[in-house]
mmCIF file of C-alpha atoms and ligand atoms in Angstrom:
data_model
loop_
_atom_site.group_PDB
_atom_site.id
_atom_site.type_symbol
_atom_site.label_atom_id
_atom_site.label_comp_id
_atom_site.label_asym_id
_atom_site.label_seq_id
_atom_site.Cartn_x
_atom_site.Cartn_y
_atom_site.Cartn_z
ATOM 1 C CA SER A 1 65.502 111.501 132.396
ATOM 2 C CA ASN A 2 67.911 109.168 134.195
ATOM 3 C CA GLY A 3 66.795 105.540 133.813
ATOM 4 C CA ASP A 4 66.328 103.123 136.704
ATOM 5 C CA PRO A 5 69.805 103.009 138.339
ATOM 6 C CA THR A 6 69.062 99.715 140.080
ATOM 7 C CA LYS A 7 68.686 97.919 136.749
ATOM 8 C CA GLU A 8 72.090 97.047 135.343
ATOM 9 C CA PRO A 9 72.430 96.954 131.533
ATOM 10 C CA ALA A 10 74.235 93.827 130.298
ATOM 11 C CA CYS A 11 77.356 95.819 129.389
ATOM 12 C CA PHE A 12 78.006 96.489 133.101
ATOM 13 C CA SER A 13 77.878 92.931 134.359
ATOM 14 C CA SER A 14 78.371 90.341 131.687
ATOM 15 C CA VAL A 15 82.181 90.117 131.720
ATOM 16 C CA ILE A 16 83.470 91.470 135.052
ATOM 17 C CA PRO A 17 81.066 92.750 137.709
ATOM 18 C CA GLY A 18 81.513 96.486 138.321
ATOM 19 C CA TRP A 19 83.194 96.968 134.964
ATOM 20 C CA PHE A 20 81.791 98.209 131.649
ATOM 21 C CA SER A 21 82.546 95.793 128.801
ATOM 22 C CA GLU A 22 82.170 96.710 125.171
ATOM 23 C CA MET A 23 80.822 93.882 123.059
ATOM 24 C CA SER A 24 79.676 93.958 119.447
ATOM 25 C CA PRO A 25 79.502 91.748 116.376
ATOM 26 C CA MET A 26 81.867 94.323 114.876
ATOM 27 C CA TRP A 27 84.654 92.998 117.149
ATOM 28 C CA PRO A 28 83.680 89.388 117.864
ATOM 29 C CA GLY A 29 85.559 87.514 120.565
ATOM 30 C CA GLU A 30 86.948 90.537 122.377
ATOM 31 C CA ALA A 31 85.585 93.015 124.887
ATOM 32 C CA HIS A 32 87.518 95.990 126.142
ATOM 33 C CA SER A 33 86.569 96.794 129.746
ATOM 34 C CA LEU A 34 86.767 99.851 131.996
ATOM 35 C CA LYS A 35 86.252 99.881 135.747
ATOM 36 C CA VAL A 36 83.111 101.877 136.597
ATOM 37 C CA GLU A 37 83.088 104.309 139.520
ATOM 38 C CA LYS A 38 79.584 105.648 139.034
ATOM 39 C CA VAL A 39 76.827 105.592 136.438
ATOM 40 C CA LEU A 40 75.844 109.225 135.827
ATOM 41 C CA PHE A 41 73.151 108.932 133.156
ATOM 42 C CA GLN A 42 71.130 106.249 131.414
ATOM 43 C CA GLY A 43 68.568 107.143 128.787
ATOM 44 C CA LYS A 44 66.944 105.975 125.594
ATOM 45 C CA SER A 45 66.579 108.460 122.748
ATOM 46 C CA ASP A 46 64.576 107.961 119.561
ATOM 47 C CA TYR A 47 67.747 106.562 117.980
ATOM 48 C CA GLN A 48 69.915 104.836 120.588
ATOM 49 C CA ASP A 49 70.712 103.975 124.211
ATOM 50 C CA VAL A 50 72.751 106.708 125.858
ATOM 51 C CA ILE A 51 74.943 106.088 128.927
ATOM 52 C CA VAL A 52 77.434 108.292 130.764
ATOM 53 C CA PHE A 53 79.616 106.818 133.499
ATOM 54 C CA LYS A 54 82.632 107.865 135.498
ATOM 55 C CA SER A 55 85.468 105.407 134.935
ATOM 56 C CA ALA A 56 88.324 104.727 137.328
ATOM 57 C CA THR A 57 91.105 105.743 134.922
ATOM 58 C CA TYR A 58 89.722 107.472 131.789
ATOM 59 C CA GLY A 59 87.448 110.123 133.317
ATOM 60 C CA LYS A 60 83.839 110.337 132.182
ATOM 61 C CA VAL A 61 82.780 108.083 129.313
ATOM 62 C CA LEU A 62 79.982 108.534 126.728
ATOM 63 C CA VAL A 63 78.465 105.281 125.431
ATOM 64 C CA LEU A 64 75.921 104.947 122.586
ATOM 65 C CA ASP A 65 74.244 101.576 121.986
ATOM 66 C CA GLY A 66 76.883 99.895 124.157
ATOM 67 C CA VAL A 67 79.816 101.402 122.226
ATOM 68 C CA ILE A 68 82.268 103.931 123.699
ATOM 69 C CA GLN A 69 82.133 107.235 121.787
ATOM 70 C CA LEU A 70 84.574 109.194 123.891
ATOM 71 C CA THR A 71 86.394 109.341 127.187
ATOM 72 C CA GLU A 72 87.731 112.530 128.726
ATOM 73 C CA ARG A 73 91.259 111.155 128.743
ATOM 74 C CA ASP A 74 91.730 110.155 125.116
ATOM 75 C CA GLU A 75 89.115 112.136 123.126
ATOM 76 C CA CYS A 76 91.842 114.582 122.027
ATOM 77 C CA ALA A 77 93.484 111.896 119.888
ATOM 78 C CA TYR A 78 90.314 111.485 117.863
ATOM 79 C CA GLN A 79 88.776 114.971 117.769
ATOM 80 C CA GLU A 80 92.022 116.756 116.922
ATOM 81 C CA MET A 81 92.996 114.316 114.185
ATOM 82 C CA ILE A 82 89.604 114.027 112.446
ATOM 83 C CA THR A 83 89.477 117.829 112.315
ATOM 84 C CA HIS A 84 92.993 119.071 111.685
ATOM 85 C CA LEU A 85 93.974 116.392 109.139
ATOM 86 C CA PRO A 86 91.468 117.888 106.654
ATOM 87 C CA LEU A 87 91.539 121.532 107.771
ATOM 88 C CA CYS A 88 95.344 121.821 107.830
ATOM 89 C CA SER A 89 95.544 120.285 104.350
ATOM 90 C CA ILE A 90 93.900 123.233 102.559
ATOM 91 C CA PRO A 91 94.698 126.943 102.779
ATOM 92 C CA ASN A 92 92.076 129.135 104.502
ATOM 93 C CA PRO A 93 89.078 126.819 105.017
ATOM 94 C CA LYS A 94 86.032 129.081 105.347
ATOM 95 C CA LYS A 95 82.857 127.006 105.258
ATOM 96 C CA VAL A 96 82.814 123.669 107.096
ATOM 97 C CA LEU A 97 80.126 121.018 107.577
ATOM 98 C CA VAL A 98 80.201 118.515 110.445
ATOM 99 C CA ILE A 99 77.961 115.440 110.254
ATOM 100 C CA GLY A 100 77.365 113.629 113.577
ATOM 101 C CA GLY A 101 79.794 114.680 116.306
ATOM 102 C CA GLY A 102 76.997 115.434 118.778
ATOM 103 C CA ASP A 103 79.439 115.729 121.673
ATOM 104 C CA GLY A 104 80.751 119.019 120.205
ATOM 105 C CA GLY A 105 84.423 118.035 120.227
ATOM 106 C CA VAL A 106 84.907 118.438 116.485
ATOM 107 C CA LEU A 107 83.281 121.880 116.714
ATOM 108 C CA ARG A 108 85.768 122.795 119.442
ATOM 109 C CA GLU A 109 88.604 121.823 117.082
ATOM 110 C CA VAL A 110 87.159 123.497 113.936
ATOM 111 C CA ALA A 111 86.786 126.688 115.975
ATOM 112 C CA ARG A 112 90.592 126.863 116.390
ATOM 113 C CA HIS A 113 90.864 127.781 112.707
ATOM 114 C CA ALA A 114 90.736 131.559 112.421
ATOM 115 C CA SER A 115 89.946 131.436 108.686
ATOM 116 C CA VAL A 116 86.663 129.584 109.274
ATOM 117 C CA GLU A 117 83.620 131.829 108.864
ATOM 118 C CA HIS A 118 80.732 129.388 109.144
ATOM 119 C CA ILE A 119 80.249 125.896 110.607
ATOM 120 C CA ASP A 120 77.110 123.882 109.869
ATOM 121 C CA MET A 121 76.597 120.831 112.016
ATOM 122 C CA CYS A 122 73.971 118.117 111.512
ATOM 123 C CA GLU A 123 73.545 115.627 114.356
ATOM 124 C CA ILE A 124 70.648 113.181 114.403
ATOM 125 C CA ASP A 125 70.231 112.823 118.152
ATOM 126 C CA LYS A 126 69.441 115.816 120.373
ATOM 127 C CA MET A 127 69.965 113.695 123.492
ATOM 128 C CA VAL A 128 73.676 113.339 122.648
ATOM 129 C CA VAL A 129 73.987 117.128 122.420
ATOM 130 C CA ASP A 130 72.152 117.707 125.714
ATOM 131 C CA VAL A 131 74.030 114.989 127.608
ATOM 132 C CA SER A 132 77.351 116.283 126.345
ATOM 133 C CA LYS A 133 76.552 119.839 127.455
ATOM 134 C CA GLN A 134 75.611 118.478 130.890
ATOM 135 C CA PHE A 135 78.485 116.030 131.497
ATOM 136 C CA PHE A 136 81.313 116.999 129.112
ATOM 137 C CA PRO A 137 81.607 120.800 129.257
ATOM 138 C CA ASP A 138 85.227 120.764 128.017
ATOM 139 C CA VAL A 139 84.076 118.939 124.875
ATOM 140 C CA ALA A 140 80.712 120.679 124.360
ATOM 141 C CA ILE A 141 82.481 124.058 124.606
ATOM 142 C CA GLY A 142 82.507 123.808 120.799
ATOM 143 C CA TYR A 143 78.811 124.786 120.767
ATOM 144 C CA GLU A 144 79.641 128.185 122.249
ATOM 145 C CA ASP A 145 81.375 129.376 119.083
ATOM 146 C CA PRO A 146 79.168 131.985 117.341
ATOM 147 C CA ARG A 147 80.039 130.564 113.894
ATOM 148 C CA VAL A 148 78.181 127.311 114.659
ATOM 149 C CA ASN A 149 74.756 126.576 113.163
ATOM 150 C CA LEU A 150 73.376 123.357 114.724
ATOM 151 C CA VAL A 151 70.712 121.360 112.879
ATOM 152 C CA ILE A 152 69.140 118.323 114.550
ATOM 153 C CA GLY A 153 68.440 115.849 111.760
ATOM 154 C CA ASP A 154 69.727 113.036 109.578
ATOM 155 C CA GLY A 155 73.057 113.847 107.952
ATOM 156 C CA VAL A 156 72.087 111.926 104.817
ATOM 157 C CA ALA A 157 69.024 114.114 104.204
ATOM 158 C CA PHE A 158 70.939 117.283 105.135
ATOM 159 C CA LEU A 159 73.588 116.612 102.500
ATOM 160 C CA LYS A 160 71.050 115.746 99.823
ATOM 161 C CA ASN A 161 69.613 119.239 100.233
ATOM 162 C CA ALA A 162 72.936 121.066 100.620
ATOM 163 C CA ALA A 163 73.820 123.600 97.921
ATOM 164 C CA GLU A 164 76.235 122.255 95.311
ATOM 165 C CA GLY A 165 79.895 123.242 95.737
ATOM 166 C CA SER A 166 79.207 125.066 98.980
ATOM 167 C CA TYR A 167 81.727 123.660 101.493
ATOM 168 C CA ASP A 168 85.516 123.808 101.741
ATOM 169 C CA ALA A 169 85.487 120.808 104.082
ATOM 170 C CA VAL A 170 83.076 118.138 105.330
ATOM 171 C CA ILE A 171 83.896 116.169 108.492
ATOM 172 C CA VAL A 172 81.880 113.024 109.148
ATOM 173 C CA ASP A 173 82.186 112.162 112.839
ATOM 174 C CA SER A 174 79.887 109.180 112.886
ATOM 175 C CA SER A 175 79.261 106.206 115.089
ATOM 176 C CA ASP A 176 79.656 102.649 113.704
ATOM 177 C CA PRO A 177 77.635 101.437 110.690
ATOM 178 C CA ILE A 178 75.262 99.436 112.922
ATOM 179 C CA GLY A 179 72.396 101.796 113.857
ATOM 180 C CA PRO A 180 71.615 105.361 112.715
ATOM 181 C CA ALA A 181 75.021 105.864 111.062
ATOM 182 C CA LYS A 182 74.648 102.960 108.604
ATOM 183 C CA GLU A 183 74.020 105.104 105.532
ATOM 184 C CA LEU A 184 76.975 107.361 106.351
ATOM 185 C CA PHE A 185 79.217 104.530 105.113
ATOM 186 C CA GLU A 186 77.407 103.949 101.809
ATOM 187 C CA LYS A 187 78.116 105.112 98.281
ATOM 188 C CA PRO A 188 75.137 107.492 97.797
ATOM 189 C CA PHE A 189 76.226 109.392 100.906
ATOM 190 C CA PHE A 190 79.757 109.851 99.581
ATOM 191 C CA GLN A 191 78.267 111.048 96.288
ATOM 192 C CA SER A 192 76.310 113.767 98.037
ATOM 193 C CA VAL A 193 79.405 114.765 100.032
ATOM 194 C CA ALA A 194 81.333 115.192 96.770
ATOM 195 C CA ARG A 195 78.485 117.247 95.312
ATOM 196 C CA ALA A 196 78.404 119.577 98.320
ATOM 197 C CA LEU A 197 82.166 120.267 98.201
ATOM 198 C CA ARG A 198 83.748 123.034 96.143
ATOM 199 C CA PRO A 199 86.407 121.976 93.581
ATOM 200 C CA GLY A 200 89.485 120.948 95.600
ATOM 201 C CA GLY A 201 87.368 120.690 98.761
ATOM 202 C CA VAL A 202 88.117 117.949 101.291
ATOM 203 C CA VAL A 203 86.236 115.332 103.280
ATOM 204 C CA CYS A 204 87.378 113.378 106.330
ATOM 205 C CA THR A 205 85.212 110.528 107.561
ATOM 206 C CA GLN A 206 85.551 108.144 110.474
ATOM 207 C CA ALA A 207 86.752 104.936 108.811
ATOM 208 C CA GLU A 208 87.051 102.241 111.478
ATOM 209 C CA SER A 209 90.016 100.050 112.471
ATOM 210 C CA LEU A 210 92.802 98.562 110.365
ATOM 211 C CA TRP A 211 92.926 95.588 112.749
ATOM 212 C CA LEU A 212 89.211 94.788 112.700
ATOM 213 C CA HIS A 213 87.525 96.210 109.622
ATOM 214 C CA MET A 214 89.672 95.821 106.501
ATOM 215 C CA ASP A 215 86.528 94.651 104.666
ATOM 216 C CA ILE A 216 84.639 97.863 105.507
ATOM 217 C CA ILE A 217 87.728 99.952 104.701
ATOM 218 C CA GLU A 218 88.151 98.234 101.312
ATOM 219 C CA ASP A 219 84.575 99.118 100.379
ATOM 220 C CA ILE A 220 84.966 102.726 101.482
ATOM 221 C CA VAL A 221 88.233 103.081 99.563
ATOM 222 C CA SER A 222 86.842 101.662 96.336
ATOM 223 C CA ASN A 223 83.715 103.839 96.543
ATOM 224 C CA CYS A 224 85.842 106.900 97.232
ATOM 225 C CA ARG A 225 88.212 106.181 94.331
ATOM 226 C CA GLU A 226 85.211 106.180 92.005
ATOM 227 C CA ILE A 227 83.671 109.323 93.443
ATOM 228 C CA PHE A 228 86.528 111.648 94.433
ATOM 229 C CA LYS A 229 88.679 112.617 91.477
ATOM 230 C CA GLY A 230 91.296 114.505 93.533
ATOM 231 C CA SER A 231 93.207 112.447 96.085
ATOM 232 C CA VAL A 232 92.070 109.510 98.203
ATOM 233 C CA ASN A 233 94.004 108.598 101.358
ATOM 234 C CA TYR A 234 93.667 106.592 104.555
ATOM 235 C CA ALA A 235 95.136 107.869 107.834
ATOM 236 C CA TRP A 236 94.937 106.568 111.388
ATOM 237 C CA THR A 237 95.459 107.466 115.002
ATOM 238 C CA SER A 238 95.765 105.739 118.354
ATOM 239 C CA VAL A 239 92.738 105.898 120.672
ATOM 240 C CA PRO A 240 93.143 103.442 123.566
ATOM 241 C CA THR A 241 89.412 103.150 124.309
ATOM 242 C CA TYR A 242 88.326 102.373 120.751
ATOM 243 C CA PRO A 243 88.155 98.695 119.744
ATOM 244 C CA SER A 244 91.688 97.499 118.921
ATOM 245 C CA GLY A 245 93.083 100.843 120.137
ATOM 246 C CA VAL A 246 93.238 102.496 116.727
ATOM 247 C CA ILE A 247 90.795 104.317 114.462
ATOM 248 C CA GLY A 248 91.166 105.456 110.875
ATOM 249 C CA PHE A 249 89.955 108.229 108.633
ATOM 250 C CA MET A 250 89.229 108.405 104.938
ATOM 251 C CA LEU A 251 90.515 111.684 103.490
ATOM 252 C CA CYS A 252 89.530 112.647 99.953
ATOM 253 C CA SER A 253 89.469 115.732 97.788
ATOM 254 C CA THR A 254 87.330 116.628 94.809
ATOM 255 C CA GLU A 255 88.744 117.501 91.401
ATOM 256 C CA GLY A 256 90.288 120.966 91.426
ATOM 257 C CA PRO A 257 93.293 122.541 93.125
ATOM 258 C CA ASP A 258 95.592 119.688 94.215
ATOM 259 C CA VAL A 259 95.440 118.590 97.852
ATOM 260 C CA ASP A 260 98.537 116.837 99.215
ATOM 261 C CA PHE A 261 97.144 115.533 102.497
ATOM 262 C CA LYS A 262 100.495 114.214 103.694
ATOM 263 C CA ASN A 263 102.067 117.665 103.806
ATOM 264 C CA PRO A 264 99.979 120.147 105.788
ATOM 265 C CA VAL A 265 99.871 123.684 104.350
ATOM 266 C CA ASN A 266 98.105 125.292 107.229
ATOM 267 C CA SER A 267 99.188 125.542 110.852
ATOM 268 C CA ILE A 268 96.846 126.244 113.711
ATOM 269 C CA ASP A 269 97.082 129.666 115.220
ATOM 270 C CA GLU A 270 97.249 128.728 118.914
ATOM 271 C CA SER A 271 96.675 132.329 119.969
ATOM 272 C CA SER A 272 93.250 132.384 118.317
ATOM 273 C CA SER A 273 92.152 129.253 120.145
ATOM 274 C CA LYS A 274 93.166 129.858 123.755
ATOM 275 C CA SER A 275 89.630 129.570 125.073
ATOM 276 C CA ASN A 276 89.439 126.003 123.761
ATOM 277 C CA GLY A 277 92.531 124.880 125.695
ATOM 278 C CA PRO A 278 95.872 123.814 124.210
ATOM 279 C CA LEU A 279 96.179 121.145 121.524
ATOM 280 C CA LYS A 280 97.082 117.865 123.232
ATOM 281 C CA PHE A 281 97.724 115.494 120.357
ATOM 282 C CA TYR A 282 97.955 117.067 116.907
ATOM 283 C CA ASN A 283 101.139 118.532 115.429
ATOM 284 C CA ALA A 284 102.531 118.756 111.908
ATOM 285 C CA GLU A 285 104.786 115.680 112.330
ATOM 286 C CA ILE A 286 101.966 113.426 113.511
ATOM 287 C CA HIS A 287 99.835 114.766 110.638
ATOM 288 C CA SER A 288 102.282 113.399 108.054
ATOM 289 C CA ALA A 289 102.941 110.225 110.058
ATOM 290 C CA ALA A 290 99.215 109.399 110.201
ATOM 291 C CA PHE A 291 99.299 108.510 106.491
ATOM 292 C CA CYS A 292 102.017 105.839 106.879
ATOM 293 C CA LEU A 293 100.295 102.474 106.746
ATOM 294 C CA PRO A 294 101.361 99.026 107.954
ATOM 295 C CA SER A 295 102.307 96.790 105.013
ATOM 296 C CA PHE A 296 99.236 94.544 105.223
ATOM 297 C CA ALA A 297 96.932 97.569 104.919
ATOM 298 C CA LYS A 298 99.028 99.416 102.371
ATOM 299 C CA LYS A 299 98.795 96.469 99.999
ATOM 300 C CA VAL A 300 95.001 96.336 100.194
ATOM 301 C CA ILE A 301 94.336 100.080 100.176
ATOM 302 C CA GLU A 302 96.706 100.848 97.311
ATOM 303 C CA SER A 303 95.319 98.021 95.168
ATOM 304 C CA LYS A 304 91.766 99.422 95.297
HETATM 305 N N1 SAM B 1 83.237 112.486 118.556
HETATM 306 C C1 SAM B 1 83.280 111.214 119.110
HETATM 307 C C2 SAM B 1 84.656 110.825 119.625
HETATM 308 O O1 SAM B 1 85.324 111.609 120.241
HETATM 309 O O2 SAM B 1 85.030 109.699 119.470
HETATM 310 C C3 SAM B 1 82.574 110.040 118.531
HETATM 311 C C4 SAM B 1 81.432 109.940 117.676
HETATM 312 S S1 SAM B 1 80.013 111.003 117.752
HETATM 313 C C5 SAM B 1 79.374 110.914 119.369
HETATM 314 C C6 SAM B 1 78.953 110.149 116.651
HETATM 315 C C7 SAM B 1 77.601 110.826 116.445
HETATM 316 O O3 SAM B 1 77.065 110.520 115.159
HETATM 317 C C8 SAM B 1 76.555 110.419 117.474
HETATM 318 O O4 SAM B 1 76.246 111.520 118.267
HETATM 319 C C9 SAM B 1 75.360 109.950 116.608
HETATM 320 O O5 SAM B 1 74.120 110.312 117.153
HETATM 321 C C10 SAM B 1 75.649 110.657 115.286
HETATM 322 N N2 SAM B 1 74.977 110.081 114.126
HETATM 323 C C11 SAM B 1 74.767 108.770 113.857
HETATM 324 N N3 SAM B 1 74.092 108.638 112.703
HETATM 325 C C12 SAM B 1 73.849 109.884 112.215
HETATM 326 C C13 SAM B 1 73.186 110.388 111.060
HETATM 327 N N4 SAM B 1 72.631 109.569 110.161
HETATM 328 N N5 SAM B 1 73.156 111.735 110.887
HETATM 329 C C14 SAM B 1 73.711 112.582 111.784
HETATM 330 N N6 SAM B 1 74.337 112.140 112.903
HETATM 331 C C15 SAM B 1 74.411 110.825 113.122
#
């Protein structure tokens, strides 16, 4: 149900009236703002506050617990990179697991890969799925692919019960580690990801911002170096509506056939993915470039 539209949540009024401002202890002292044209949905699920609004310049925006998850204008930069960085790094991915990603955008991108036979997806919050189908049809189109098996539940529990060695790739499209996604950043979760992957299988997880979260990134990198005996890499992309304008990914492979993430082996067959629209962001050059790190980050990440 739509909440009371006359009651303004703090994020709509506390910085500039009529604008949405994103504030969090995860980016203290700064608040990115978007001009609001119309609030389209306000609800409270069992897990989080859910808001959809129409912005003046970025199209519709999905907000969970006060934090922007996607905007129509720049979602391509995130969805395409979190998906094609792992899936273009291995030949013929067949079985893929998506954790989180309730908007369906990662599904839309996985579906471009003709080799994929089965996609499991575990999202904790059904309201995110429903709201996305209602307000973001070009993103939620991913749910229409017949290879998708959607499970509503906690990704941590899902992975604990997953069959050993069963996936070619796992994509963790999570929100920030404050709230329901907390455990998706912790060591036991990465251990169960490694267990669920086949030898030489790959994982790509949302891994926050180089400008804001080097401490979180350091922890993720050192956990991953212990757990994943193949390769361990950090990559990043530019997403203007994420805090600091960039977001990173942790890409790892399990012991087995070598995975050289920096040199994609697999291209996307555009003809098999026409119904999902053209790629807007990803290409082979930007794939390799995504692994080039600024010196301050390179030093820290390579020393772990
Ligand atoms: N795909 C998006 C984009 O374009 O930026 C952003 C993130 S997506 C909406 C993050 C999802 O992770 C949310 O729908 C949230 O409900 C889900 N999530 C959080 N914790 C989870 C958990 N423990 N298990 C499964 N899903 C979880």
